[in-house]
Coordinates of C-alpha atoms in Angstrom, one line a residue:
V276 CA 0.0 0.0 0.0
P277 CA 1.5 3.4 -0.9
Q278 CA 2.5 5.2 2.3
R279 CA 0.6 8.4 1.6
P280 CA -0.6 10.1 4.8
E281 CA -4.2 10.4 3.7
R282 CA -4.3 6.7 2.7
Q283 CA -2.6 5.6 5.9
G284 CA -5.0 7.7 8.0
T285 CA -7.9 6.0 6.4
I286 CA -6.4 2.6 7.1
M287 CA -5.7 3.5 10.7
R288 CA -9.3 4.6 11.2
L289 CA -10.6 1.4 9.6
T290 CA -8.4 -0.6 11.8
V291 CA -9.6 1.2 15.0
S292 CA -13.2 0.6 13.9
I293 CA -12.6 -3.1 13.5
L294 CA -10.9 -3.1 16.8
V295 CA -13.8 -1.5 18.6
V296 CA -16.2 -4.0 17.0
M297 CA -14.0 -6.9 18.0
A298 CA -13.9 -5.7 21.6
A299 CA -17.6 -5.2 21.6
V300 CA -18.1 -8.8 20.4
G301 CA -15.9 -9.9 23.3
C302 CA -18.1 -8.0 25.7
A303 CA -21.2 -9.6 24.2
T304 CA -19.7 -13.0 24.7
L305 CA -18.9 -12.0 28.2
E306 CA -22.4 -11.0 29.0
K307 CA -23.6 -14.4 28.0
K308 CA -20.9 -16.0 30.1
T309 CA -21.6 -14.0 33.2
E310 CA -25.4 -14.2 33.2
G311 CA -25.9 -15.1 36.9
P312 CA -25.2 -13.7 40.3
M313 CA -22.2 -11.4 39.3
R314 CA -22.2 -8.9 36.4
C315 CA -19.3 -7.0 35.0
W316 CA -18.9 -4.3 32.4
A317 CA -16.2 -2.0 31.0
V318 CA -16.3 1.8 31.6
D319 CA -13.9 4.4 30.2
P320 CA -11.3 5.2 32.9
L321 CA -12.1 8.9 32.6
V322 CA -15.5 8.1 34.1
K323 CA -16.0 8.3 37.9
V324 CA -18.1 5.3 38.7
F325 CA -20.4 5.8 41.7
R326 CA -21.7 3.0 44.0
D327 CA -25.2 3.1 42.5
A328 CA -23.9 2.5 38.9
A329 CA -26.0 0.1 36.9
P330 CA -24.7 -2.5 34.4
E331 CA -24.1 -1.3 30.9
A332 CA -24.2 -3.4 27.7
G333 CA -21.7 -3.4 24.8
A334 CA -18.9 -1.3 26.3
A335 CA -15.4 -2.3 25.2
A336 CA -12.4 -2.6 27.5
L337 CA -10.1 -0.8 25.0
A338 CA -7.0 1.4 25.5
E339 CA -4.9 3.1 22.8
V340 CA -1.5 4.4 23.8
A341 CA 1.9 5.4 22.7
R342 CA 5.0 3.3 23.4
G343 CA 6.4 4.2 26.8
E344 CA 3.2 5.3 28.5
H345 CA 0.6 3.6 30.7
A346 CA -2.6 2.0 29.5
S347 CA -5.6 2.1 31.9
F348 CA -8.8 0.0 31.9
Q349 CA -11.7 0.3 34.2
V350 CA -14.0 -2.7 34.8
V351 CA -17.0 -2.6 37.1
V352 CA -18.5 -5.5 38.9
R353 CA -21.8 -5.8 40.8
A354 CA -24.1 -8.5 42.2
D355 CA -27.7 -8.0 43.5
A356 CA -26.9 -10.3 46.5
G357 CA -23.5 -8.7 47.2
I358 CA -20.0 -10.2 46.8
T359 CA -17.6 -11.4 49.5
G360 CA -13.9 -11.9 48.9
L361 CA -13.9 -10.4 45.4
T362 CA -10.5 -10.8 43.7
A363 CA -9.3 -9.6 40.4
K364 CA -6.3 -10.7 38.3
A365 CA -5.2 -9.8 34.8
S366 CA -3.3 -12.1 32.4
P367 CA -0.3 -10.7 30.6
L368 CA -1.3 -8.9 27.4
K369 CA 0.0 -10.7 24.3
R370 CA 0.5 -9.2 20.9
A371 CA -1.9 -10.6 18.3
R372 CA 1.0 -11.1 15.9
G373 CA 4.5 -12.1 16.9
G374 CA 3.8 -13.4 20.4
D375 CA 5.3 -10.4 22.3
T376 CA 4.0 -10.2 25.9
L377 CA 3.8 -7.1 28.0
A378 CA 4.7 -7.0 31.7
A379 CA 2.0 -8.1 34.1
A380 CA -0.7 -5.6 34.6
S381 CA -1.3 -3.9 38.0
V382 CA -4.8 -4.5 39.2
R383 CA -6.3 -2.3 42.0
F384 CA -9.7 -1.7 43.4
V385 CA -11.1 1.8 43.4
G386 CA -12.0 3.1 46.9
Y387 CA -14.5 5.7 47.9
V388 CA -14.1 8.8 50.2
P389 CA -16.8 11.0 51.6
V390 CA -17.0 14.6 50.4
D391 CA -18.8 16.4 53.2
R392 CA -19.1 19.9 51.6
P393 CA -18.8 21.3 48.1
T394 CA -16.3 23.8 46.7
Q395 CA -17.3 27.3 47.5
T396 CA -18.2 27.9 43.9
P397 CA -19.2 24.5 42.4
S398 CA -18.9 23.9 38.7
K399 CA -22.0 23.5 36.6
D400 CA -20.8 19.9 35.8
Q401 CA -20.5 18.9 39.5
L402 CA -21.0 15.2 39.5
R403 CA -22.8 14.8 42.8
K404 CA -23.9 17.4 45.4
P405 CA -22.1 16.7 48.7
P406 CA -22.4 15.1 51.0
A407 CA -21.7 12.1 48.8
D408 CA -19.1 9.3 48.5
Y409 CA -16.7 9.8 45.5
P410 CA -14.4 7.3 43.9
D411 CA -10.7 8.3 44.2
P412 CA -8.1 6.2 46.0
L413 CA -6.6 3.1 44.4
L414 CA -6.5 0.6 47.2
E415 CA -3.8 -1.9 48.1
D416 CA -6.3 -4.6 49.3
S417 CA -6.0 -7.9 47.5
A418 CA -9.7 -8.6 48.0
V419 CA -12.8 -6.6 48.9
D420 CA -16.4 -7.1 49.8
V421 CA -19.1 -5.4 47.8
A422 CA -22.5 -4.6 49.3
A423 CA -25.6 -5.9 47.6
G424 CA -26.7 -3.9 44.6
Q425 CA -23.5 -1.7 44.6
A426 CA -20.9 -1.3 42.0
Q427 CA -17.2 -1.9 42.5
P428 CA -14.7 -0.5 39.9
V429 CA -11.5 -2.4 39.2
W430 CA -8.5 -0.4 37.8
V431 CA -6.1 -2.1 35.5
T432 CA -2.8 -0.5 34.6
V433 CA -0.3 -1.7 32.0
A434 CA 3.1 0.0 31.8
V435 CA 4.0 -0.2 28.1
P436 CA 7.7 -0.3 27.6
V437 CA 9.1 2.3 25.2
D438 CA 10.6 -0.5 23.1
A439 CA 7.3 -2.4 22.8
R440 CA 6.4 -3.4 19.3
P441 CA 3.4 -1.5 18.0
G442 CA 0.2 -3.4 17.3
L443 CA -2.7 -5.1 19.0
Y444 CA -2.4 -6.8 22.4
R445 CA -5.0 -8.9 24.2
G446 CA -5.5 -10.2 27.7
T447 CA -8.2 -11.1 30.2
L448 CA -9.3 -9.7 33.6
T449 CA -10.6 -12.5 35.8
L450 CA -13.0 -11.7 38.7
E451 CA -13.9 -14.2 41.3
G452 CA -15.8 -14.2 44.6
Q453 CA -18.8 -15.4 46.5
A454 CA -22.0 -13.8 45.2
G455 CA -24.9 -14.5 47.5
G456 CA -23.0 -17.4 49.0
V457 CA -22.3 -19.0 45.6
A458 CA -19.0 -19.1 43.9
A459 CA -19.0 -16.8 40.9
A460 CA -16.5 -15.8 38.3
A461 CA -16.4 -13.6 35.2
D462 CA -13.8 -12.8 32.6
M463 CA -13.5 -9.4 30.8
P464 CA -11.4 -9.3 27.6
L465 CA -8.8 -6.4 27.5
T466 CA -7.8 -5.0 24.2
L467 CA -4.7 -2.7 23.9
R468 CA -3.5 -0.9 20.8
V469 CA 0.1 0.4 20.9
Y470 CA 0.9 3.0 18.3
D471 CA 4.4 3.4 16.9
V472 CA 5.0 6.6 18.8
P473 CA 7.8 6.4 21.5
V474 CA 7.5 8.5 24.6
E475 CA 10.4 8.1 27.0
T476 CA 10.7 11.6 28.6
T477 CA 8.3 14.5 28.8
R478 CA 9.1 18.2 28.6
L479 CA 6.4 19.7 30.7
W480 CA 7.9 20.8 34.1
V481 CA 5.7 19.4 36.8
T482 CA 6.2 19.8 40.6
E483 CA 4.1 18.6 43.5
W484 CA 4.7 20.0 47.0
Y485 CA 4.9 17.2 49.6
G486 CA 5.3 16.7 53.3
L487 CA 7.3 13.9 54.9
Q488 CA 4.4 12.4 56.9
W489 CA 3.2 8.9 56.6
Q490 CA -0.3 7.9 57.6
H491 CA -1.2 11.5 58.5
M492 CA 0.3 14.4 60.4
A493 CA 0.2 12.5 63.7
I494 CA 2.5 9.7 62.4
S495 CA 5.8 10.8 60.9
P496 CA 9.2 9.0 60.8
E497 CA 12.0 10.2 63.1
P498 CA 13.9 12.9 61.2
E499 CA 17.1 11.6 59.6
S500 CA 16.2 8.0 60.4
D501 CA 16.5 5.2 57.9
E502 CA 12.7 5.1 57.6
Y503 CA 12.7 8.9 57.0
Y504 CA 14.8 8.5 53.9
A505 CA 13.1 5.3 52.9
L506 CA 9.7 7.1 52.9
L507 CA 11.2 10.1 51.1
R508 CA 12.5 7.7 48.4
R509 CA 9.0 6.0 48.1
Y510 CA 7.4 9.4 47.5
A511 CA 10.1 10.4 45.0
H512 CA 9.6 7.1 43.1
N513 CA 5.9 7.6 43.0
M514 CA 6.3 11.1 41.6
A515 CA 8.7 9.9 38.9
E516 CA 6.2 7.2 38.0
H517 CA 3.7 10.0 37.4
R518 CA 6.1 12.0 35.2
H519 CA 7.0 14.6 37.8
N520 CA 10.4 16.1 37.0
V521 CA 10.9 18.9 39.5
A522 CA 11.5 18.5 43.3
L523 CA 11.0 21.1 46.0
I524 CA 14.1 21.0 48.2
S525 CA 15.2 23.7 50.5
P526 CA 18.9 24.4 50.9
L527 CA 18.2 27.0 53.5
G528 CA 16.2 24.6 55.6
L529 CA 18.3 21.5 55.1
A530 CA 21.7 23.2 55.6
S531 CA 23.5 23.0 58.9
Y532 CA 25.1 26.1 60.4
E533 CA 28.1 26.4 62.8
A534 CA 29.9 29.5 64.1
N535 CA 33.4 30.1 62.9
P536 CA 36.0 31.6 65.3
D537 CA 35.8 34.9 63.5
G538 CA 32.1 35.1 64.0
S539 CA 31.1 34.1 60.5
L540 CA 28.9 31.2 59.6
K541 CA 30.1 27.8 58.4
I542 CA 27.4 26.4 56.1
D543 CA 27.2 22.7 55.3
F544 CA 24.9 21.5 52.5
A545 CA 25.3 17.8 53.1
R546 CA 21.7 17.1 53.9
F547 CA 20.5 19.1 50.9
D548 CA 22.9 17.1 48.7
R549 CA 21.4 13.8 50.1
W550 CA 17.9 14.9 49.1
V551 CA 18.9 16.0 45.6
A552 CA 20.8 12.8 45.0
L553 CA 17.8 10.7 46.2
F554 CA 15.4 12.5 43.9
Q555 CA 17.9 12.1 41.0
E556 CA 18.3 8.4 41.6
E557 CA 14.5 7.9 41.5
G558 CA 14.2 9.8 38.3
V559 CA 12.5 13.0 39.4
I560 CA 15.2 15.7 38.8
G561 CA 14.8 17.4 36.3
R562 CA 15.2 20.6 38.0
V563 CA 15.6 21.6 41.7
E564 CA 13.0 24.0 43.1
G565 CA 14.8 25.7 45.9
G566 CA 12.5 26.2 48.9
H567 CA 11.3 29.6 50.0
I568 CA 13.6 31.9 52.0
G569 CA 10.7 34.0 53.4
G570 CA 7.0 34.3 54.1
R571 CA 4.3 36.7 55.3
A572 CA 4.9 38.6 58.5
G573 CA 1.3 38.1 59.5
G574 CA -2.0 38.1 57.6
W575 CA -2.5 37.6 53.8
E576 CA -1.9 41.3 52.9
S577 CA 1.1 41.7 55.2
D578 CA 4.7 42.3 54.0
F579 CA 7.2 39.5 53.6
V580 CA 10.0 38.7 56.0
V581 CA 13.0 36.4 55.4
Q582 CA 14.7 33.7 57.5
T583 CA 18.2 34.4 58.6
R584 CA 21.0 32.9 60.8
R585 CA 23.6 34.8 62.8
V586 CA 26.2 34.1 65.4
Q587 CA 25.5 35.4 68.9
D588 CA 28.0 34.7 71.7
G589 CA 29.5 31.9 69.7
T590 CA 26.1 30.2 69.0
V591 CA 24.0 30.2 65.8
V592 CA 20.5 31.7 66.3
S593 CA 17.6 31.9 63.8
E594 CA 15.4 34.9 63.3
T595 CA 13.1 36.5 60.7
V596 CA 13.7 40.0 59.6
A597 CA 12.6 42.4 56.9
P598 CA 14.4 41.8 53.7
G599 CA 15.7 45.4 53.4
T600 CA 17.5 45.4 56.7
A601 CA 21.2 45.2 57.5
E602 CA 20.6 41.8 59.2
A603 CA 19.1 40.3 56.1
D604 CA 21.9 41.6 54.0
A605 CA 24.6 40.3 56.3
F606 CA 23.2 36.7 56.2
Y607 CA 22.4 36.5 52.5
A608 CA 25.8 38.0 51.7
Q609 CA 27.2 34.7 53.1
F610 CA 24.4 32.2 52.2
F611 CA 23.8 33.0 48.6
P612 CA 27.4 33.0 47.4
A613 CA 28.0 29.8 49.4
L614 CA 25.0 28.2 47.7
V615 CA 26.0 29.2 44.2
A616 CA 29.5 28.0 44.7
H617 CA 28.2 24.6 46.0
L618 CA 25.7 24.3 43.1
K619 CA 28.6 24.9 40.7
E620 CA 30.7 22.3 42.4
K621 CA 28.0 19.7 42.2
G622 CA 27.1 20.5 38.6
W623 CA 23.5 21.6 39.6
L624 CA 23.6 25.3 38.9
D625 CA 21.9 25.0 35.6
I626 CA 18.9 23.0 37.0
Y627 CA 18.3 25.1 40.1
M628 CA 15.5 27.7 40.6
Q629 CA 15.0 29.8 43.7
H630 CA 11.7 30.5 45.5
L631 CA 11.5 33.7 47.7
A632 CA 8.0 33.8 49.2
D633 CA 4.8 32.2 48.2
E634 CA 2.0 34.0 46.3
P635 CA 2.9 37.7 46.3
I636 CA 0.0 40.1 45.8
A637 CA -0.3 43.8 45.0
S638 CA -0.1 44.8 48.7
N639 CA 3.3 43.2 49.4
V640 CA 5.1 43.8 46.0
D641 CA 7.6 46.1 47.6
S642 CA 8.8 43.6 50.2
Y643 CA 9.0 40.9 47.5
R644 CA 11.1 43.2 45.4
A645 CA 13.4 43.7 48.4
M646 CA 13.9 39.9 48.7
A647 CA 14.6 39.8 44.9
A648 CA 17.1 42.5 45.3
L649 CA 19.0 40.3 47.8
A650 CA 19.0 37.4 45.4
R651 CA 20.1 39.6 42.4
K652 CA 22.9 41.2 44.5
Y653 CA 24.4 38.0 45.9
A654 CA 23.2 35.3 43.5
P655 CA 22.5 36.8 40.1
E656 CA 23.0 33.3 38.6
L657 CA 19.9 31.9 40.3
P658 CA 16.5 32.3 38.4
I659 CA 13.7 33.4 40.7
M660 CA 10.4 31.4 40.4
E661 CA 7.1 32.0 42.2
A662 CA 3.5 31.1 42.4
C663 CA 2.1 34.6 42.0
H664 CA -1.1 36.6 42.1
T665 CA 0.1 39.8 40.5
R666 CA 1.9 40.8 37.3
E667 CA 3.6 43.8 39.0
L668 CA 6.9 42.0 39.4
A669 CA 8.7 42.4 36.1
G670 CA 12.4 42.4 36.9
A671 CA 12.0 40.5 40.1
M672 CA 10.9 37.2 38.6
D673 CA 12.3 34.9 35.9
I674 CA 9.8 31.9 36.1
W675 CA 6.2 33.1 36.6
V676 CA 3.7 30.7 38.0
P677 CA 0.4 32.5 38.0
Q678 CA -2.8 30.9 39.3
L679 CA -4.8 29.6 36.3
N680 CA -7.4 32.4 36.6
F681 CA -4.7 35.1 36.8
F682 CA -3.0 33.5 33.8
H683 CA -6.3 33.9 32.0
E684 CA -6.9 37.5 33.1
D685 CA -3.4 38.7 32.3
Y686 CA -2.6 36.4 29.4
A687 CA -1.2 39.3 27.2
H688 CA 1.3 40.2 30.0
Y689 CA 2.5 36.6 30.3
R690 CA 3.0 36.3 26.6
E691 CA 5.1 39.5 26.8
R692 CA 7.2 37.9 29.6
Q693 CA 7.8 34.9 27.4
A694 CA 8.8 37.1 24.5
A695 CA 11.3 38.7 26.9
G696 CA 12.9 35.3 27.5
E697 CA 11.2 34.4 30.8
E698 CA 9.3 31.2 31.6
V699 CA 5.6 31.0 32.4
W700 CA 3.9 28.0 34.1
F701 CA 0.6 28.0 35.9
Y702 CA -0.8 26.5 39.1
T703 CA -4.1 25.6 40.7
C704 CA -4.8 25.5 44.4
V705 CA -8.0 26.3 46.4
F706 CA -8.7 28.3 43.3
P707 CA -9.8 28.8 40.6
Q708 CA -13.2 27.3 41.2
G709 CA -16.3 27.4 39.1
E710 CA -15.8 26.2 35.5
Y711 CA -12.0 26.1 35.5
A712 CA -10.3 22.8 35.3
N713 CA -8.8 21.6 38.6
R714 CA -8.3 18.5 40.7
F715 CA -11.4 18.7 42.9
L716 CA -13.2 15.4 43.6
E717 CA -16.5 16.9 42.5
Q718 CA -15.4 17.6 39.0
P719 CA -15.4 15.2 36.0
L720 CA -12.1 13.3 35.9
I721 CA -11.4 14.6 32.4
K722 CA -11.0 18.1 33.7
T723 CA -7.9 16.9 35.7
R724 CA -6.5 15.4 32.5
L725 CA -7.2 18.5 30.5
L726 CA -5.1 20.7 32.8
H727 CA -2.1 19.8 30.6
W728 CA -4.0 20.4 27.4
I729 CA -4.4 23.9 28.8
N730 CA -0.6 24.0 29.2
F731 CA -0.2 23.3 25.5
R732 CA -3.0 25.4 24.3
Y733 CA -1.7 28.6 26.0
G734 CA 2.0 27.9 26.0
A735 CA 2.6 27.4 29.7
T736 CA 5.7 25.2 30.0
G737 CA 5.1 24.0 33.6
Y738 CA 2.5 23.1 36.2
L739 CA 2.8 23.5 40.0
H740 CA 0.5 22.1 42.8
W741 CA 0.9 22.4 46.5
G742 CA -1.1 19.3 47.5
Y743 CA 0.7 16.0 47.0
N744 CA 0.1 14.7 50.5
Q745 CA -0.8 17.6 52.7
W746 CA -2.9 15.5 55.1
T747 CA -4.0 16.6 58.6
S748 CA -4.4 14.5 61.8
D749 CA -7.7 13.4 60.4
S750 CA -7.5 10.4 58.0
P751 CA -7.8 11.4 54.4
F752 CA -10.0 8.4 53.9
T753 CA -12.7 9.9 56.2
H754 CA -12.1 13.7 55.9
T755 CA -11.6 15.1 52.4
T756 CA -12.0 18.8 53.2
R757 CA -9.9 20.6 55.7
P758 CA -9.8 23.9 57.6
H759 CA -7.9 26.8 56.2
G760 CA -6.9 30.3 57.3
G761 CA -8.2 32.0 54.1
P762 CA -11.3 30.3 52.7
P763 CA -13.3 28.6 55.5
Y764 CA -12.1 25.2 54.2
L765 CA -10.0 23.6 51.4
P766 CA -12.2 21.7 48.9
A767 CA -12.0 18.0 48.6
G768 CA -9.2 17.0 46.3
D769 CA -7.2 20.2 46.8
A770 CA -4.8 19.2 49.6
W771 CA -3.7 15.7 48.4
I772 CA -3.7 13.5 45.3
V773 CA -2.2 10.4 46.9
Y774 CA -3.3 8.5 50.1
P775 CA -1.3 6.9 52.9
G776 CA -0.7 3.2 52.3
K777 CA 1.0 0.6 54.6
N778 CA 4.4 1.5 53.4
G779 CA 4.0 4.5 51.2
P780 CA 1.7 6.5 48.9
L781 CA -1.4 5.0 47.3
D782 CA -2.3 6.5 43.9
S783 CA -5.7 8.1 43.1
I784 CA -7.6 8.0 39.8
R785 CA -6.9 11.7 39.7
F786 CA -3.2 11.2 39.8
E787 CA -3.4 8.6 37.0
A788 CA -5.4 11.1 34.9
M789 CA -2.8 13.8 35.6
R790 CA 0.0 11.5 34.5
D791 CA -1.8 10.7 31.3
G792 CA -2.4 14.4 30.7
I793 CA 1.3 15.1 30.9
V794 CA 1.9 12.5 28.2
D795 CA -0.9 14.2 26.1
H796 CA 1.0 17.4 26.4
E797 CA 4.2 15.8 25.1
L798 CA 2.3 14.2 22.2
L799 CA 0.9 17.6 21.3
C800 CA 4.3 19.2 21.4
R801 CA 5.7 16.5 19.2
L802 CA 2.9 17.1 16.6
A803 CA 3.5 20.8 16.8
E804 CA 7.1 20.3 15.8
K805 CA 5.8 18.5 12.6
N806 CA 2.6 20.5 12.0
A807 CA 1.8 23.4 14.4
A808 CA -1.6 24.2 12.9
A809 CA -2.7 20.6 13.3
A810 CA -1.6 20.4 17.0
E811 CA -3.4 23.7 17.7
T812 CA -6.5 22.5 16.0
L813 CA -6.6 19.3 18.0
A814 CA -6.0 21.1 21.3
G815 CA -8.7 23.6 20.4
K816 CA -11.3 20.9 20.0
L817 CA -11.1 20.2 23.7
V818 CA -9.9 23.4 25.3
L819 CA -12.2 26.0 24.0
D820 CA -11.0 28.7 26.4
F821 CA -9.2 28.9 29.7
D822 CA -12.4 27.9 31.5
Q823 CA -14.5 26.2 28.8
Y824 CA -13.9 22.7 27.6
N825 CA -15.4 19.9 25.6
T826 CA -15.6 17.2 28.3
E827 CA -17.4 14.6 26.2
I828 CA -15.3 11.4 26.6
E829 CA -16.0 10.1 23.1
A830 CA -14.8 13.4 21.7
F831 CA -11.7 13.2 23.8
R832 CA -10.9 9.7 22.7
A833 CA -11.4 10.5 19.0
T834 CA -9.2 13.6 19.3
R835 CA -6.4 11.7 21.1
R836 CA -6.7 8.9 18.5
E837 CA -6.2 11.4 15.7
L838 CA -3.2 12.7 17.6
L839 CA -1.6 9.3 17.8
E840 CA -2.4 8.5 14.2
R841 CA -0.8 11.7 13.0
L842 CA 2.3 11.0 15.0
A843 CA 2.5 7.4 13.8
A844 CA 2.2 8.4 10.2
R845 CA 5.5 8.4 8.3

């Protein structure tokens, strides 16, 4: 067949149509096989399945991915009499031609958490009005019980190697348990199409702010213990698995300080080095996001102060001072040059970025500029990055990270900053709410995935979120909103995207969607290198505006399929 792009595209679309029909036939066979106490059906993994979901007919367990990414399937099981001891196991997926076999799939049950109160400005597409139980954590239980007449989603993940041969792969998910006291089993065929598009690394800068707690704030490992670093490594590994490539690490907070005989400070960065090396070993760094040197003196609109160390009577003391004072200048005249020299020695200077203080606003711009002046004076090599609420900081910032709504409102300004050679990312937090994409539990899951289509559509080269595992003393499995000093509470899904497991973090379906969105961004960038207009057109089909999206899942799948087909065409 001549390898003309238009001919090849037609062939690919025909192949996909045949694939869908084949998968549907498999499901029809399954329905005949599983007529009885236990029913199962496939649901697109971008659908949040609630407990009262009813069986659906004819859905195909189908995934289409590039080489090097993760394929996800969602299969739902239910029995009118209830199920005890439900287990799920997936066979290895084998290539239809050639006999290649992919690594064993990961199979996890989707758990539910209670959302007690809504976001302050709920979106129009809010899935359920709280209080309601929402699907989110991916559990580590090997078996679960399912109440009578309730649905239980099963999440299947296949890590596709970057060197996997393209083509069609098939496997089976086997479900077993006691339904109404009777042994019951069901098989669901899984169909995976791997496109000849390799994705090994991704270019979108992504950072997630984390805490080193385990089950919740009340249980933390002893600082500097073996378990402390083992837990940090498990968090770093989990971030790397989800394509995060920036780590927040504070040289100011991790350094140790001693008094020299002459009254100056001796600064040791050994602990900082250990953290950086750990995140590098696990595949996160990337870049190092140097922790903040300052913060607000009081309330939200107050000025910023900076942390310092000084020698008093032969002892090192810590204090916070205004950034324009002689005390601040004396400390940072020592700290910043020492940090720059150390980064150069380790070969990390080119990957390091420096935070000053979080979320500057119009009322404290002057104190932020005073902090920036310290950094420019003593460490001009260090780019300054910040999550910000104001555009009035030109000259004091190199990597702008506006909240998504401010990115929207001041888009022309941020394009100007990019034209001047500066970087622009965006972040989400408690806000924006309403129709904006975010990671809130109440929103459709596709909105979390579309965050990184927004990155591509509007040219933001990074994404920041503060809430990797910011749990409180309350269990995140029972309390999904939490108090906050600004808004009366943080919405469900804002403060964490992983859950505490027995030995480390448990993923959520939101974290899986975010990972896949990062790959989508990479694929769009790849297409833009070949055909910028085509990439922009595809992104525009789903991201209509900063706060308007096409969230129909069929439209999303068709658009992504076209993206893969265009990239696979030679």
